[in-house]
Amino acid sequence: MVTTITVVAGGWLLYEIGGFEDGFMETRFGIVLTIGMTSGIIAWVWGAIKYAPIGKKVEAVMAEIGDGEADAEQVERLDGLRAQNTRAGYVSMTLLVIALVTMTIARNVGI
């Protein structure tokens, strides 16, 4: 929910600064902002695609375990899901760092 609000707010801010007018995206400022926005939106979509299914699988395994002890097969499945979540996290973090850096330096590249 928070990520969706952030993406929508970013679109609104772009509209407010005239980002949808002709020629804006051809400026250095517009290009750097576009790289950051694109990276942020890809991270948002990536999170929706990757984290939700992994979370549901973890919940299913945890429901199987209940209050008891996990057997070797369940531990192996949870370890695999943890590894998938870690890889997805690396991709998300990379995309978000790109978004953060480009949007931070955008104001310094000039309009």
Tab-separated table of C-alpha atoms in Angstrom:
chain	number	residue	atom	x	y	z
A	1	MET	CA	0.000	0.000	0.000
A	2	VAL	CA	2.740	2.479	0.963
A	3	THR	CA	4.712	1.681	-2.183
A	4	THR	CA	1.643	2.293	-4.333
A	5	ILE	CA	1.059	5.658	-2.672
A	6	THR	CA	4.731	6.530	-3.264
A	7	VAL	CA	4.512	5.682	-6.979
A	8	VAL	CA	1.290	7.665	-7.393
A	9	ALA	CA	2.774	10.633	-5.507
A	10	GLY	CA	5.834	10.511	-7.747
A	11	GLY	CA	3.617	10.671	-10.825
A	12	TRP	CA	1.721	13.604	-9.355
A	13	LEU	CA	4.965	15.456	-8.560
A	14	LEU	CA	6.198	14.852	-12.110
A	15	TYR	CA	2.941	16.350	-13.383
A	16	GLU	CA	3.342	19.347	-11.067
A	17	ILE	CA	6.845	20.178	-12.334
A	18	GLY	CA	5.721	19.935	-15.939
A	19	GLY	CA	7.230	16.551	-16.660
A	20	PHE	CA	4.547	15.656	-19.158
A	21	GLU	CA	5.141	18.708	-21.345
A	22	ASP	CA	6.989	18.477	-24.655
A	23	GLY	CA	10.737	18.546	-24.347
A	24	PHE	CA	10.965	17.996	-20.579
A	25	MET	CA	12.150	14.404	-20.880
A	26	GLU	CA	14.877	15.547	-23.272
A	27	THR	CA	16.549	17.696	-20.622
A	28	ARG	CA	19.293	16.244	-18.414
A	29	PHE	CA	17.022	16.729	-15.414
A	30	GLY	CA	14.185	14.861	-17.155
A	31	ILE	CA	16.428	12.010	-18.284
A	32	VAL	CA	17.865	11.470	-14.803
A	33	LEU	CA	14.400	11.612	-13.234
A	34	THR	CA	13.103	9.145	-15.824
A	35	ILE	CA	15.881	6.674	-14.998
A	36	GLY	CA	15.041	6.951	-11.299
A	37	MET	CA	11.307	6.697	-11.816
A	38	THR	CA	11.635	3.719	-14.115
A	39	SER	CA	13.885	1.945	-11.651
A	40	GLY	CA	11.465	2.657	-8.803
A	41	ILE	CA	8.443	1.456	-10.757
A	42	ILE	CA	10.256	-1.735	-11.801
A	43	ALA	CA	11.135	-2.333	-8.128
A	44	TRP	CA	7.471	-1.821	-7.211
A	45	VAL	CA	6.280	-4.321	-9.833
A	46	TRP	CA	9.105	-6.743	-8.966
A	47	GLY	CA	8.048	-6.706	-5.323
A	48	ALA	CA	4.434	-7.416	-6.181
A	49	ILE	CA	5.408	-10.269	-8.479
A	50	LYS	CA	8.063	-11.893	-6.289
A	51	TYR	CA	7.334	-11.285	-2.610
A	52	ALA	CA	3.636	-12.120	-2.457
A	53	PRO	CA	3.944	-15.662	-3.902
A	54	ILE	CA	6.962	-16.422	-1.703
A	55	GLY	CA	5.076	-15.204	1.361
A	56	LYS	CA	2.073	-17.379	0.541
A	57	LYS	CA	4.317	-20.432	0.157
A	58	VAL	CA	5.977	-19.725	3.503
A	59	GLU	CA	2.550	-19.380	5.131
A	60	ALA	CA	1.493	-22.740	3.646
A	61	VAL	CA	4.591	-24.500	4.988
A	62	MET	CA	4.164	-22.859	8.388
A	63	ALA	CA	0.520	-23.990	8.463
A	64	GLU	CA	1.687	-27.546	7.753
A	65	ILE	CA	4.132	-27.337	10.642
A	66	GLY	CA	1.588	-25.867	13.032
A	67	ASP	CA	2.790	-26.029	16.645
A	68	GLY	CA	4.980	-29.053	15.994
A	69	GLU	CA	8.536	-29.451	14.793
A	70	ALA	CA	9.416	-29.086	11.117
A	71	ASP	CA	10.629	-32.227	9.406
A	72	ALA	CA	13.642	-32.242	7.098
A	73	GLU	CA	11.553	-31.739	3.940
A	74	GLN	CA	9.776	-28.707	5.408
A	75	VAL	CA	13.064	-27.189	6.563
A	76	GLU	CA	14.472	-27.720	3.073
A	77	ARG	CA	11.440	-26.005	1.504
A	78	LEU	CA	11.731	-23.075	3.910
A	79	ASP	CA	15.456	-22.768	3.161
A	80	GLY	CA	14.674	-22.680	-0.568
A	81	LEU	CA	12.045	-19.991	-0.040
A	82	ARG	CA	14.468	-17.997	2.086
A	83	ALA	CA	17.032	-18.168	-0.723
A	84	GLN	CA	14.423	-17.013	-3.276
A	85	ASN	CA	13.446	-14.141	-1.008
A	86	THR	CA	17.098	-13.143	-0.577
A	87	ARG	CA	17.698	-13.091	-4.344
A	88	ALA	CA	14.529	-11.056	-4.876
A	89	GLY	CA	15.723	-8.674	-2.174
A	90	TYR	CA	19.046	-8.119	-3.937
A	91	VAL	CA	17.233	-7.178	-7.143
A	92	SER	CA	14.857	-4.854	-5.280
A	93	MET	CA	17.673	-3.199	-3.364
A	94	THR	CA	19.692	-2.606	-6.529
A	95	LEU	CA	16.724	-1.025	-8.277
A	96	LEU	CA	15.896	1.133	-5.262
A	97	VAL	CA	19.493	2.331	-4.893
A	98	ILE	CA	19.468	3.342	-8.571
A	99	ALA	CA	16.188	5.199	-7.996
A	100	LEU	CA	17.501	6.897	-4.856
A	101	VAL	CA	20.802	7.990	-6.372
A	102	THR	CA	19.338	9.281	-9.636
A	103	MET	CA	16.525	11.173	-7.963
A	104	THR	CA	18.960	12.636	-5.444
A	105	ILE	CA	21.355	13.933	-8.085
A	106	ALA	CA	18.631	15.049	-10.511
A	107	ARG	CA	18.405	18.531	-9.058
A	108	ASN	CA	22.165	18.980	-9.456
A	109	VAL	CA	22.319	18.132	-13.173
A	110	GLY	CA	20.340	21.210	-14.122
A	111	ILE	CA	17.203	21.665	-16.134
